[in-house]
């Protein structure tokens, strides 16, 4: 088995585009580790550098205590599965899974027994003699996973293997894949842009943006205790409420979060008070997940400083619940843009170069210019998103009051990083 360490790893392409910047990660022996982030964030590049398919510009890659920067891919004992299984079309499922064992010169009888056993574990035993073109997408991916696992690699790399499948099949296969790799004890690095996939599969996970590592931890840690606004927003379905506020320490009252037309007050005995008081008079970002807001029945009392209100403008039915969007008049924040790394990339034919050209065409500032107020999120709808049970949903146009569980709100500085300590 293998422990993977990336120590200050950078990847810069010849045109100057920075794909990965100063990534420091330790992936434990036998761990199912997920790299998560939007398209173009560098997660697949990291995977390819681990596999030896991309050169590392600077920094070190360690595999089981040995620097592997110059180690050829064939000597890393790595197996990789891509988005498309890329099976040999002229070989059956059995033939595809047998191929690595044939190349390594394994005894044919032992190899056949191993293939049959793994095919049964993957649910492919009834189609072992079929060609890839006769299989469904999910069956082809399972065959590709079987071909990778049959070699018993010390490191298993998976690059968005389920992204081309329909939602139902993805849900089924992510359970099977997670169970299978855990049963083998093989260290696995799994790349995805799907937050549900990451949260349900990972032992630990890392969230990336623009080639920079935003946060690392267990799914529970990153969801409940995110280190940055971007992580809180990315791991958010339904979307988290992100509001601009100014924080004031008021003697005799507590820590006042001034949201413009509305206010919340944290008591002085809140365990976060000592960290928050250093932001007195400064802007902060308040993160409130929809399940932190509870509708108050008409006529019920509410404690001052714990309530937000708004007028319902839209409703979404999700079967087990309704999502309601209430206009609250509070300035909102775009979590994708707050704290975005300034990247001195070339304006050549890379993602960042295209981004800079688009900014120019749209009349927006370049990446190294200050963001004017009108682009900081004020133009977005000032909705409060909250959940409602099927029998308790409000109607469009209703005025609603919502109790806020103050102990569960998240507070970030203007730079997008958590104001209060993050437990890891």
mmCIF file of C-alpha atoms in Angstrom:
data_model
loop_
_atom_site.group_PDB
_atom_site.id
_atom_site.type_symbol
_atom_site.label_atom_id
_atom_site.label_comp_id
_atom_site.label_asym_id
_atom_site.label_seq_id
_atom_site.Cartn_x
_atom_site.Cartn_y
_atom_site.Cartn_z
ATOM 1 C CA UNK A 1 0.000 0.000 0.000
ATOM 2 C CA UNK A 2 1.039 3.629 -0.443
ATOM 3 C CA UNK A 3 1.127 6.958 1.381
ATOM 4 C CA UNK A 4 1.124 9.957 -0.963
ATOM 5 C CA UNK A 5 2.635 13.321 -0.022
ATOM 6 C CA UNK A 6 2.631 16.438 -2.195
ATOM 7 C CA UNK A 7 5.082 18.961 -0.778
ATOM 8 C CA UNK A 8 4.694 22.451 -2.260
ATOM 9 C CA UNK A 9 3.852 21.116 -5.729
ATOM 10 C CA UNK A 10 3.469 23.584 -8.616
ATOM 11 C CA UNK A 11 2.532 22.992 -12.232
ATOM 12 C CA UNK A 12 3.240 25.753 -14.755
ATOM 13 C CA UNK A 13 2.743 25.150 -18.474
ATOM 14 C CA UNK A 14 5.169 26.530 -21.113
ATOM 15 C CA UNK A 15 2.767 29.388 -21.965
ATOM 16 C CA UNK A 16 2.979 30.606 -18.347
ATOM 17 C CA UNK A 17 -0.404 29.269 -17.248
ATOM 18 C CA UNK A 18 -0.309 28.197 -13.599
ATOM 19 C CA UNK A 19 -2.421 25.052 -13.240
ATOM 20 C CA UNK A 20 -1.459 24.124 -9.663
ATOM 21 C CA UNK A 21 0.153 26.312 -7.033
ATOM 22 C CA UNK A 22 1.954 25.253 -3.842
ATOM 23 C CA UNK A 23 -0.232 22.225 -3.082
ATOM 24 C CA UNK A 24 0.622 20.483 0.188
ATOM 25 C CA UNK A 25 -1.265 17.255 0.863
ATOM 26 C CA UNK A 26 -0.763 14.025 2.789
ATOM 27 C CA UNK A 27 -2.921 11.082 1.686
ATOM 28 C CA UNK A 28 -2.811 8.222 4.160
ATOM 29 C CA UNK A 29 -2.163 4.561 3.427
ATOM 30 C CA UNK A 30 -5.466 2.909 2.458
ATOM 31 C CA UNK A 31 -7.382 6.190 2.429
ATOM 32 C CA UNK A 32 -10.128 7.045 -0.067
ATOM 33 C CA UNK A 33 -9.211 10.662 -0.733
ATOM 34 C CA UNK A 34 -11.311 12.912 -2.988
ATOM 35 C CA UNK A 35 -10.085 15.968 -4.906
ATOM 36 C CA UNK A 36 -13.105 18.223 -5.409
ATOM 37 C CA UNK A 37 -13.568 21.478 -7.271
ATOM 38 C CA UNK A 38 -15.036 23.154 -10.349
ATOM 39 C CA UNK A 39 -13.819 22.494 -13.866
ATOM 40 C CA UNK A 40 -10.302 23.833 -14.450
ATOM 41 C CA UNK A 41 -9.304 24.006 -10.774
ATOM 42 C CA UNK A 42 -6.298 21.668 -11.195
ATOM 43 C CA UNK A 43 -7.617 18.461 -9.646
ATOM 44 C CA UNK A 44 -7.030 16.268 -12.727
ATOM 45 C CA UNK A 45 -3.588 17.842 -13.165
ATOM 46 C CA UNK A 46 -2.680 16.752 -9.631
ATOM 47 C CA UNK A 47 -3.893 13.236 -10.405
ATOM 48 C CA UNK A 48 -1.810 13.094 -13.576
ATOM 49 C CA UNK A 49 1.282 14.330 -11.716
ATOM 50 C CA UNK A 50 0.819 11.548 -9.146
ATOM 51 C CA UNK A 51 0.523 9.037 -12.000
ATOM 52 C CA UNK A 52 3.617 10.422 -13.732
ATOM 53 C CA UNK A 53 1.691 11.562 -16.807
ATOM 54 C CA UNK A 54 2.505 15.237 -16.099
ATOM 55 C CA UNK A 55 5.865 16.622 -15.014
ATOM 56 C CA UNK A 56 6.033 18.538 -11.730
ATOM 57 C CA UNK A 57 7.365 22.069 -12.237
ATOM 58 C CA UNK A 58 8.531 22.478 -8.637
ATOM 59 C CA UNK A 59 8.012 20.801 -5.276
ATOM 60 C CA UNK A 60 8.185 17.104 -4.443
ATOM 61 C CA UNK A 61 5.930 14.080 -4.775
ATOM 62 C CA UNK A 62 6.618 11.356 -2.217
ATOM 63 C CA UNK A 63 5.303 7.797 -2.611
ATOM 64 C CA UNK A 64 5.848 5.666 0.481
ATOM 65 C CA UNK A 65 8.664 7.853 1.754
ATOM 66 C CA UNK A 66 10.523 8.103 -1.572
ATOM 67 C CA UNK A 67 10.699 11.146 -3.834
ATOM 68 C CA UNK A 68 8.988 10.047 -7.056
ATOM 69 C CA UNK A 69 9.290 13.151 -9.267
ATOM 70 C CA UNK A 70 11.520 11.365 -11.783
ATOM 71 C CA UNK A 71 10.049 7.878 -11.350
ATOM 72 C CA UNK A 72 8.575 6.569 -14.651
ATOM 73 C CA UNK A 73 4.823 5.810 -14.580
ATOM 74 C CA UNK A 74 5.426 2.071 -15.057
ATOM 75 C CA UNK A 75 7.478 1.963 -11.848
ATOM 76 C CA UNK A 76 4.894 3.658 -9.631
ATOM 77 C CA UNK A 77 2.520 0.666 -9.420
ATOM 78 C CA UNK A 78 -0.416 2.951 -10.146
ATOM 79 C CA UNK A 79 -3.705 2.044 -11.820
ATOM 80 C CA UNK A 80 -5.890 4.743 -13.327
ATOM 81 C CA UNK A 81 -9.532 4.909 -14.455
ATOM 82 C CA UNK A 82 -10.692 7.808 -16.615
ATOM 83 C CA UNK A 83 -14.087 9.329 -17.361
ATOM 84 C CA UNK A 84 -14.465 6.949 -20.281
ATOM 85 C CA UNK A 85 -13.400 3.392 -19.461
ATOM 86 C CA UNK A 86 -11.428 3.025 -22.725
ATOM 87 C CA UNK A 87 -11.839 -0.736 -22.931
ATOM 88 C CA UNK A 88 -10.302 -2.711 -25.787
ATOM 89 C CA UNK A 89 -13.295 -3.040 -28.165
ATOM 90 C CA UNK A 90 -12.209 -6.431 -29.602
ATOM 91 C CA UNK A 91 -11.801 -8.031 -26.162
ATOM 92 C CA UNK A 92 -14.585 -9.341 -23.945
ATOM 93 C CA UNK A 93 -15.021 -8.203 -20.356
ATOM 94 C CA UNK A 94 -12.923 -11.178 -19.306
ATOM 95 C CA UNK A 95 -10.317 -10.392 -21.953
ATOM 96 C CA UNK A 96 -10.056 -6.778 -20.861
ATOM 97 C CA UNK A 97 -9.654 -7.730 -17.218
ATOM 98 C CA UNK A 98 -7.144 -10.484 -18.090
ATOM 99 C CA UNK A 99 -4.932 -8.199 -20.188
ATOM 100 C CA UNK A 100 -2.790 -6.703 -17.350
ATOM 101 C CA UNK A 101 -2.186 -10.198 -15.954
ATOM 102 C CA UNK A 102 -1.207 -11.503 -19.382
ATOM 103 C CA UNK A 103 1.293 -8.674 -19.808
ATOM 104 C CA UNK A 104 2.846 -9.393 -16.408
ATOM 105 C CA UNK A 105 3.100 -13.102 -17.258
ATOM 106 C CA UNK A 106 0.821 -14.483 -14.519
ATOM 107 C CA UNK A 107 -0.200 -18.129 -14.550
ATOM 108 C CA UNK A 108 -3.283 -18.347 -16.786
ATOM 109 C CA UNK A 109 -5.344 -20.581 -14.478
ATOM 110 C CA UNK A 110 -4.681 -18.336 -11.470
ATOM 111 C CA UNK A 111 -5.366 -15.228 -13.548
ATOM 112 C CA UNK A 112 -8.677 -16.642 -14.777
ATOM 113 C CA UNK A 113 -9.771 -17.473 -11.225
ATOM 114 C CA UNK A 114 -8.863 -13.968 -10.097
ATOM 115 C CA UNK A 115 -10.824 -12.383 -12.955
ATOM 116 C CA UNK A 116 -13.914 -14.486 -12.251
ATOM 117 C CA UNK A 117 -13.807 -13.582 -8.555
ATOM 118 C CA UNK A 118 -13.431 -9.846 -9.215
ATOM 119 C CA UNK A 119 -16.127 -9.925 -11.931
ATOM 120 C CA UNK A 120 -18.518 -11.420 -9.381
ATOM 121 C CA UNK A 121 -17.669 -8.655 -6.877
ATOM 122 C CA UNK A 122 -18.366 -6.058 -9.575
ATOM 123 C CA UNK A 123 -21.628 -7.671 -10.656
ATOM 124 C CA UNK A 124 -20.198 -8.554 -14.071
ATOM 125 C CA UNK A 125 -20.161 -12.349 -13.761
ATOM 126 C CA UNK A 126 -23.181 -12.810 -16.095
ATOM 127 C CA UNK A 127 -21.645 -10.689 -18.850
ATOM 128 C CA UNK A 128 -18.025 -11.751 -18.639
ATOM 129 C CA UNK A 129 -18.015 -13.030 -22.236
ATOM 130 C CA UNK A 130 -19.644 -9.948 -23.771
ATOM 131 C CA UNK A 131 -17.907 -7.269 -25.833
ATOM 132 C CA UNK A 132 -17.842 -3.639 -24.604
ATOM 133 C CA UNK A 133 -20.246 -2.420 -27.310
ATOM 134 C CA UNK A 134 -22.984 -4.663 -25.869
ATOM 135 C CA UNK A 135 -22.651 -3.205 -22.350
ATOM 136 C CA UNK A 136 -24.304 -0.193 -20.752
ATOM 137 C CA UNK A 137 -22.201 2.793 -19.664
ATOM 138 C CA UNK A 138 -22.216 1.648 -16.053
ATOM 139 C CA UNK A 139 -21.194 -1.882 -16.982
ATOM 140 C CA UNK A 140 -18.315 -0.589 -19.101
ATOM 141 C CA UNK A 141 -17.069 1.558 -16.220
ATOM 142 C CA UNK A 142 -17.215 -1.401 -13.840
ATOM 143 C CA UNK A 143 -15.220 -3.448 -16.339
ATOM 144 C CA UNK A 144 -12.631 -0.656 -16.575
ATOM 145 C CA UNK A 145 -12.420 -0.500 -12.774
ATOM 146 C CA UNK A 146 -11.984 -4.275 -12.696
ATOM 147 C CA UNK A 147 -9.162 -4.089 -15.228
ATOM 148 C CA UNK A 148 -7.418 -1.494 -13.053
ATOM 149 C CA UNK A 149 -7.937 -3.356 -9.766
ATOM 150 C CA UNK A 150 -6.944 -6.795 -11.076
ATOM 151 C CA UNK A 151 -3.285 -5.760 -11.010
ATOM 152 C CA UNK A 152 -3.553 -5.113 -7.255
ATOM 153 C CA UNK A 153 -1.892 -1.699 -7.557
ATOM 154 C CA UNK A 154 -0.547 0.096 -4.514
ATOM 155 C CA UNK A 155 -2.283 3.293 -5.654
ATOM 156 C CA UNK A 156 -5.618 3.655 -7.446
ATOM 157 C CA UNK A 157 -6.396 6.901 -9.308
ATOM 158 C CA UNK A 158 -9.892 7.704 -10.608
ATOM 159 C CA UNK A 159 -10.585 10.749 -12.788
ATOM 160 C CA UNK A 160 -14.339 11.530 -12.782
ATOM 161 C CA UNK A 161 -15.273 7.919 -13.653
ATOM 162 C CA UNK A 162 -19.020 8.482 -13.186
ATOM 163 C CA UNK A 163 -19.535 11.903 -14.788
ATOM 164 C CA UNK A 164 -20.867 10.531 -18.097
ATOM 165 C CA UNK A 165 -23.515 8.334 -16.438
ATOM 166 C CA UNK A 166 -27.101 9.205 -15.538
ATOM 167 C CA UNK A 167 -27.930 10.292 -11.979
ATOM 168 C CA UNK A 168 -29.465 6.998 -10.844
ATOM 169 C CA UNK A 169 -26.541 4.927 -12.062
ATOM 170 C CA UNK A 170 -24.032 7.357 -10.528
ATOM 171 C CA UNK A 171 -25.711 6.951 -7.136
ATOM 172 C CA UNK A 172 -25.589 3.160 -7.431
ATOM 173 C CA UNK A 173 -21.996 2.956 -8.640
ATOM 174 C CA UNK A 174 -20.531 5.395 -6.132
ATOM 175 C CA UNK A 175 -21.700 3.074 -3.339
ATOM 176 C CA UNK A 176 -20.230 0.043 -5.116
ATOM 177 C CA UNK A 177 -16.911 1.747 -5.906
ATOM 178 C CA UNK A 178 -16.440 3.062 -2.370
ATOM 179 C CA UNK A 179 -17.193 -0.345 -0.866
ATOM 180 C CA UNK A 180 -14.910 -2.123 -3.324
ATOM 181 C CA UNK A 181 -11.817 0.065 -2.867
ATOM 182 C CA UNK A 182 -12.252 0.016 0.902
ATOM 183 C CA UNK A 183 -12.476 -3.767 0.880
ATOM 184 C CA UNK A 184 -9.132 -3.970 -0.972
ATOM 185 C CA UNK A 185 -7.471 -1.420 1.314
ATOM 186 C CA UNK A 186 -5.934 0.281 -1.727
ATOM 187 C CA UNK A 187 -4.986 3.940 -1.356
ATOM 188 C CA UNK A 188 -7.365 5.752 -3.725
ATOM 189 C CA UNK A 189 -7.359 9.302 -5.061
ATOM 190 C CA UNK A 190 -10.691 10.157 -6.664
ATOM 191 C CA UNK A 191 -11.338 13.308 -8.720
ATOM 192 C CA UNK A 192 -14.828 14.785 -9.102
ATOM 193 C CA UNK A 193 -16.676 18.078 -9.484
ATOM 194 C CA UNK A 194 -19.802 16.573 -7.878
ATOM 195 C CA UNK A 195 -20.132 17.562 -4.212
ATOM 196 C CA UNK A 196 -22.592 14.727 -3.465
ATOM 197 C CA UNK A 197 -20.153 12.171 -4.878
ATOM 198 C CA UNK A 198 -17.343 13.621 -2.785
ATOM 199 C CA UNK A 199 -19.339 13.873 0.453
ATOM 200 C CA UNK A 200 -20.720 10.335 0.246
ATOM 201 C CA UNK A 201 -17.500 8.580 -0.784
ATOM 202 C CA UNK A 202 -14.547 10.316 0.855
ATOM 203 C CA UNK A 203 -12.670 9.418 4.014
ATOM 204 C CA UNK A 204 -11.124 12.849 3.593
ATOM 205 C CA UNK A 205 -11.288 15.399 0.811
ATOM 206 C CA UNK A 206 -9.592 18.523 -0.519
ATOM 207 C CA UNK A 207 -11.376 21.431 -2.213
ATOM 208 C CA UNK A 208 -9.463 23.343 -4.896
ATOM 209 C CA UNK A 209 -10.080 26.599 -6.733
ATOM 210 C CA UNK A 210 -7.911 28.052 -9.505
ATOM 211 C CA UNK A 211 -5.106 25.620 -8.717
ATOM 212 C CA UNK A 212 -4.964 26.590 -5.040
ATOM 213 C CA UNK A 213 -5.903 24.323 -2.134
ATOM 214 C CA UNK A 214 -8.809 25.908 -0.229
ATOM 215 C CA UNK A 215 -9.375 23.375 2.569
ATOM 216 C CA UNK A 216 -8.760 19.756 3.593
ATOM 217 C CA UNK A 217 -10.704 17.573 6.009
ATOM 218 C CA UNK A 218 -13.416 14.969 6.403
ATOM 219 C CA UNK A 219 -16.742 15.604 4.640
ATOM 220 C CA UNK A 220 -18.315 16.454 8.026
ATOM 221 C CA UNK A 221 -15.558 18.965 8.800
ATOM 222 C CA UNK A 222 -15.695 20.738 5.447
ATOM 223 C CA UNK A 223 -19.485 20.972 5.448
ATOM 224 C CA UNK A 224 -20.033 21.945 9.086
ATOM 225 C CA UNK A 225 -16.821 23.855 9.712
ATOM 226 C CA UNK A 226 -15.530 25.196 6.345
ATOM 227 C CA UNK A 227 -12.362 27.246 6.350
ATOM 228 C CA UNK A 228 -13.384 29.613 3.536
ATOM 229 C CA UNK A 229 -16.472 31.157 1.963
ATOM 230 C CA UNK A 230 -15.763 29.287 -1.266
ATOM 231 C CA UNK A 231 -15.808 25.896 0.477
ATOM 232 C CA UNK A 232 -19.029 26.790 2.318
ATOM 233 C CA UNK A 233 -20.671 27.815 -0.972
ATOM 234 C CA UNK A 234 -19.331 24.902 -3.042
ATOM 235 C CA UNK A 235 -20.446 22.291 -0.499
ATOM 236 C CA UNK A 236 -23.946 23.635 -0.452
ATOM 237 C CA UNK A 237 -27.086 22.033 -1.794
ATOM 238 C CA UNK A 238 -29.451 23.799 -1.315
ATOM 239 C CA UNK A 239 -27.332 26.956 -1.600
ATOM 240 C CA UNK A 240 -26.034 28.586 1.552
ATOM 241 C CA UNK A 241 -27.163 32.144 2.325
ATOM 242 C CA UNK A 242 -24.143 34.483 2.201
ATOM 243 C CA UNK A 243 -24.713 38.048 3.395
ATOM 244 C CA UNK A 244 -22.578 41.141 3.848
ATOM 245 C CA UNK A 245 -22.560 42.599 7.343
ATOM 246 C CA UNK A 246 -20.623 44.896 9.642
ATOM 247 C CA UNK A 247 -19.720 43.589 13.073
ATOM 248 C CA UNK A 248 -20.057 45.805 16.155
ATOM 249 C CA UNK A 249 -19.344 45.032 19.792
ATOM 250 C CA UNK A 250 -22.088 46.732 21.821
ATOM 251 C CA UNK A 251 -21.705 46.899 25.594
ATOM 252 C CA UNK A 252 -24.656 45.350 27.392
ATOM 253 C CA UNK A 253 -26.004 43.736 24.194
ATOM 254 C CA UNK A 254 -23.398 41.589 22.501
ATOM 255 C CA UNK A 255 -21.867 41.283 19.043
ATOM 256 C CA UNK A 256 -24.161 43.011 16.589
ATOM 257 C CA UNK A 257 -24.217 41.799 12.968
ATOM 258 C CA UNK A 258 -25.518 44.772 10.993
ATOM 259 C CA UNK A 259 -27.055 43.364 7.789
ATOM 260 C CA UNK A 260 -28.390 46.713 6.606
ATOM 261 C CA UNK A 261 -32.170 46.593 7.027
ATOM 262 C CA UNK A 262 -31.932 43.693 9.503
ATOM 263 C CA UNK A 263 -29.725 42.675 12.447
ATOM 264 C CA UNK A 264 -28.615 39.647 14.408
ATOM 265 C CA UNK A 265 -26.984 39.707 17.852
ATOM 266 C CA UNK A 266 -24.563 37.149 19.261
ATOM 267 C CA UNK A 267 -24.418 37.152 23.086
ATOM 268 C CA UNK A 268 -21.131 37.945 24.821
ATOM 269 C CA UNK A 269 -20.993 34.413 26.212
ATOM 270 C CA UNK A 270 -20.896 32.933 22.696
ATOM 271 C CA UNK A 271 -17.663 30.871 22.511
ATOM 272 C CA UNK A 272 -16.704 32.737 19.311
ATOM 273 C CA UNK A 273 -16.909 36.187 20.918
ATOM 274 C CA UNK A 274 -13.197 36.502 21.779
ATOM 275 C CA UNK A 275 -12.206 35.844 18.147
ATOM 276 C CA UNK A 276 -14.946 38.029 16.699
ATOM 277 C CA UNK A 277 -14.322 41.152 18.783
ATOM 278 C CA UNK A 278 -11.110 41.812 16.834
ATOM 279 C CA UNK A 279 -13.395 42.513 13.834
ATOM 280 C CA UNK A 280 -15.274 45.315 15.622
ATOM 281 C CA UNK A 281 -16.324 47.887 13.021
ATOM 282 C CA UNK A 282 -15.136 45.754 10.128
ATOM 283 C CA UNK A 283 -17.046 44.028 7.303
ATOM 284 C CA UNK A 284 -17.729 40.315 7.661
ATOM 285 C CA UNK A 285 -19.567 37.685 5.621
ATOM 286 C CA UNK A 286 -22.358 35.774 7.356
ATOM 287 C CA UNK A 287 -23.067 32.235 6.145
ATOM 288 C CA UNK A 288 -26.467 30.751 7.035
ATOM 289 C CA UNK A 289 -27.433 27.329 5.722
ATOM 290 C CA UNK A 290 -31.163 26.891 4.914
ATOM 291 C CA UNK A 291 -31.634 24.330 7.692
ATOM 292 C CA UNK A 292 -30.399 26.950 10.182
ATOM 293 C CA UNK A 293 -33.557 29.001 9.513
ATOM 294 C CA UNK A 294 -36.825 27.910 11.131
ATOM 295 C CA UNK A 295 -40.154 29.568 10.194
ATOM 296 C CA UNK A 296 -41.965 31.132 13.149
ATOM 297 C CA UNK A 297 -45.692 30.462 13.416
ATOM 298 C CA UNK A 298 -47.888 33.566 13.336
ATOM 299 C CA UNK A 299 -48.297 35.031 16.812
ATOM 300 C CA UNK A 300 -45.408 33.080 18.337
ATOM 301 C CA UNK A 301 -42.871 35.078 20.387
ATOM 302 C CA UNK A 302 -39.307 35.514 19.131
ATOM 303 C CA UNK A 303 -36.170 36.707 20.925
ATOM 304 C CA UNK A 304 -34.846 40.009 19.510
ATOM 305 C CA UNK A 305 -31.640 39.665 17.527
ATOM 306 C CA UNK A 306 -32.380 36.086 16.433
ATOM 307 C CA UNK A 307 -34.907 36.694 13.642
ATOM 308 C CA UNK A 308 -34.689 37.490 9.933
ATOM 309 C CA UNK A 309 -37.717 38.189 7.777
ATOM 310 C CA UNK A 310 -38.711 38.532 4.146
ATOM 311 C CA UNK A 311 -41.436 38.134 1.552
ATOM 312 C CA UNK A 312 -41.666 34.792 -0.259
ATOM 313 C CA UNK A 313 -41.139 35.279 -3.992
ATOM 314 C CA UNK A 314 -40.481 31.707 -5.191
ATOM 315 C CA UNK A 315 -40.987 28.091 -4.140
ATOM 316 C CA UNK A 316 -39.373 24.832 -5.292
ATOM 317 C CA UNK A 317 -40.887 21.416 -4.601
ATOM 318 C CA UNK A 318 -38.323 18.693 -3.807
ATOM 319 C CA UNK A 319 -40.681 15.887 -2.811
ATOM 320 C CA UNK A 320 -39.709 15.554 0.844
ATOM 321 C CA UNK A 321 -39.582 19.328 1.333
ATOM 322 C CA UNK A 322 -40.099 22.764 -0.198
ATOM 323 C CA UNK A 323 -37.363 25.323 -0.707
ATOM 324 C CA UNK A 324 -38.578 28.872 -0.268
ATOM 325 C CA UNK A 325 -36.869 32.053 -1.470
ATOM 326 C CA UNK A 326 -37.802 35.164 0.507
ATOM 327 C CA UNK A 327 -36.771 38.683 -0.538
ATOM 328 C CA UNK A 328 -35.072 40.148 2.563
ATOM 329 C CA UNK A 329 -33.304 43.283 1.306
ATOM 330 C CA UNK A 330 -29.931 42.127 2.690
ATOM 331 C CA UNK A 331 -26.781 42.611 0.548
ATOM 332 C CA UNK A 332 -25.598 39.200 -0.688
ATOM 333 C CA UNK A 333 -22.165 37.830 -1.564
ATOM 334 C CA UNK A 334 -20.975 35.634 -4.433
ATOM 335 C CA UNK A 335 -19.029 32.859 -2.704
ATOM 336 C CA UNK A 336 -17.290 31.915 -5.966
ATOM 337 C CA UNK A 337 -15.552 35.287 -6.201
ATOM 338 C CA UNK A 338 -14.724 36.208 -2.593
ATOM 339 C CA UNK A 339 -11.047 35.662 -1.813
ATOM 340 C CA UNK A 340 -10.286 34.454 -5.326
ATOM 341 C CA UNK A 341 -6.517 34.029 -5.732
ATOM 342 C CA UNK A 342 -4.822 36.650 -7.866
ATOM 343 C CA UNK A 343 -3.117 34.684 -10.607
ATOM 344 C CA UNK A 344 -0.256 36.199 -12.626
ATOM 345 C CA UNK A 345 -0.936 33.785 -15.470
ATOM 346 C CA UNK A 346 -0.097 34.473 -19.058
ATOM 347 C CA UNK A 347 -2.868 35.978 -21.152
ATOM 348 C CA UNK A 348 -2.072 33.354 -23.768
ATOM 349 C CA UNK A 349 -4.311 30.461 -24.823
ATOM 350 C CA UNK A 350 -5.079 29.203 -21.307
ATOM 351 C CA UNK A 351 -8.200 29.325 -19.161
ATOM 352 C CA UNK A 352 -7.005 32.422 -17.331
ATOM 353 C CA UNK A 353 -6.137 34.191 -20.583
ATOM 354 C CA UNK A 354 -9.647 33.588 -21.895
ATOM 355 C CA UNK A 355 -11.036 34.781 -18.553
ATOM 356 C CA UNK A 356 -9.081 38.052 -18.803
ATOM 357 C CA UNK A 357 -10.273 38.635 -22.395
ATOM 358 C CA UNK A 358 -13.869 38.063 -21.315
ATOM 359 C CA UNK A 359 -13.441 40.512 -18.448
ATOM 360 C CA UNK A 360 -12.284 43.093 -20.972
ATOM 361 C CA UNK A 361 -15.188 42.439 -23.341
ATOM 362 C CA UNK A 362 -17.687 42.684 -20.483
ATOM 363 C CA UNK A 363 -16.098 45.840 -19.119
ATOM 364 C CA UNK A 364 -15.042 44.091 -15.910
ATOM 365 C CA UNK A 365 -11.786 44.702 -14.048
ATOM 366 C CA UNK A 366 -8.689 42.590 -14.643
ATOM 367 C CA UNK A 367 -7.772 40.042 -11.992
ATOM 368 C CA UNK A 368 -5.159 42.297 -10.377
ATOM 369 C CA UNK A 369 -7.472 45.332 -10.115
ATOM 370 C CA UNK A 370 -9.698 46.050 -7.105
ATOM 371 C CA UNK A 371 -13.261 44.847 -7.489
ATOM 372 C CA UNK A 372 -15.672 47.781 -7.448
ATOM 373 C CA UNK A 373 -18.713 47.621 -5.211
ATOM 374 C CA UNK A 374 -21.154 46.844 -7.994
ATOM 375 C CA UNK A 375 -19.344 43.554 -8.705
ATOM 376 C CA UNK A 376 -19.080 42.426 -5.090
ATOM 377 C CA UNK A 377 -22.477 40.763 -4.947
ATOM 378 C CA UNK A 378 -24.827 43.690 -4.308
ATOM 379 C CA UNK A 379 -26.513 43.139 -7.680
ATOM 380 C CA UNK A 380 -27.608 39.597 -6.759
ATOM 381 C CA UNK A 381 -31.046 38.880 -5.323
ATOM 382 C CA UNK A 382 -31.134 39.350 -1.558
ATOM 383 C CA UNK A 383 -33.007 36.103 -0.940
ATOM 384 C CA UNK A 384 -33.260 34.122 2.250
ATOM 385 C CA UNK A 385 -33.343 30.460 1.251
ATOM 386 C CA UNK A 386 -35.039 28.207 3.804
ATOM 387 C CA UNK A 387 -36.665 24.790 4.028
ATOM 388 C CA UNK A 388 -40.313 24.031 4.713
ATOM 389 C CA UNK A 389 -42.091 20.707 5.274
ATOM 390 C CA UNK A 390 -44.688 19.762 2.610
ATOM 391 C CA UNK A 391 -47.627 20.557 4.883
ATOM 392 C CA UNK A 392 -46.126 23.782 6.219
ATOM 393 C CA UNK A 393 -44.999 25.621 3.122
ATOM 394 C CA UNK A 394 -45.780 29.319 2.811
ATOM 395 C CA UNK A 395 -47.438 30.878 -0.220
ATOM 396 C CA UNK A 396 -45.852 33.245 -2.687
ATOM 397 C CA UNK A 397 -46.236 36.776 -1.396
ATOM 398 C CA UNK A 398 -46.409 35.725 2.276
ATOM 399 C CA UNK A 399 -44.316 37.654 4.770
ATOM 400 C CA UNK A 400 -42.294 35.183 6.858
ATOM 401 C CA UNK A 401 -40.242 35.502 10.040
ATOM 402 C CA UNK A 402 -37.436 32.999 10.564
ATOM 403 C CA UNK A 403 -35.584 32.129 13.742
ATOM 404 C CA UNK A 404 -31.824 31.837 13.176
ATOM 405 C CA UNK A 405 -29.853 29.223 15.121
ATOM 406 C CA UNK A 406 -27.030 31.626 15.960
ATOM 407 C CA UNK A 407 -24.681 28.887 17.160
ATOM 408 C CA UNK A 408 -24.691 27.399 13.642
ATOM 409 C CA UNK A 409 -24.033 30.492 11.528
ATOM 410 C CA UNK A 410 -20.609 30.819 9.872
ATOM 411 C CA UNK A 411 -18.600 34.040 9.989
ATOM 412 C CA UNK A 412 -15.887 34.964 7.492
ATOM 413 C CA UNK A 413 -13.643 37.966 7.016
ATOM 414 C CA UNK A 414 -13.724 40.139 3.899
ATOM 415 C CA UNK A 415 -10.909 37.977 2.501
ATOM 416 C CA UNK A 416 -13.215 34.943 2.593
ATOM 417 C CA UNK A 417 -11.455 33.122 5.435
ATOM 418 C CA UNK A 418 -13.137 32.077 8.664
ATOM 419 C CA UNK A 419 -12.906 34.600 11.470
ATOM 420 C CA UNK A 420 -13.307 31.954 14.172
ATOM 421 C CA UNK A 421 -10.905 28.985 14.631
ATOM 422 C CA UNK A 422 -11.450 25.986 12.350
ATOM 423 C CA UNK A 423 -11.169 22.572 14.000
ATOM 424 C CA UNK A 424 -9.160 19.963 12.056
#
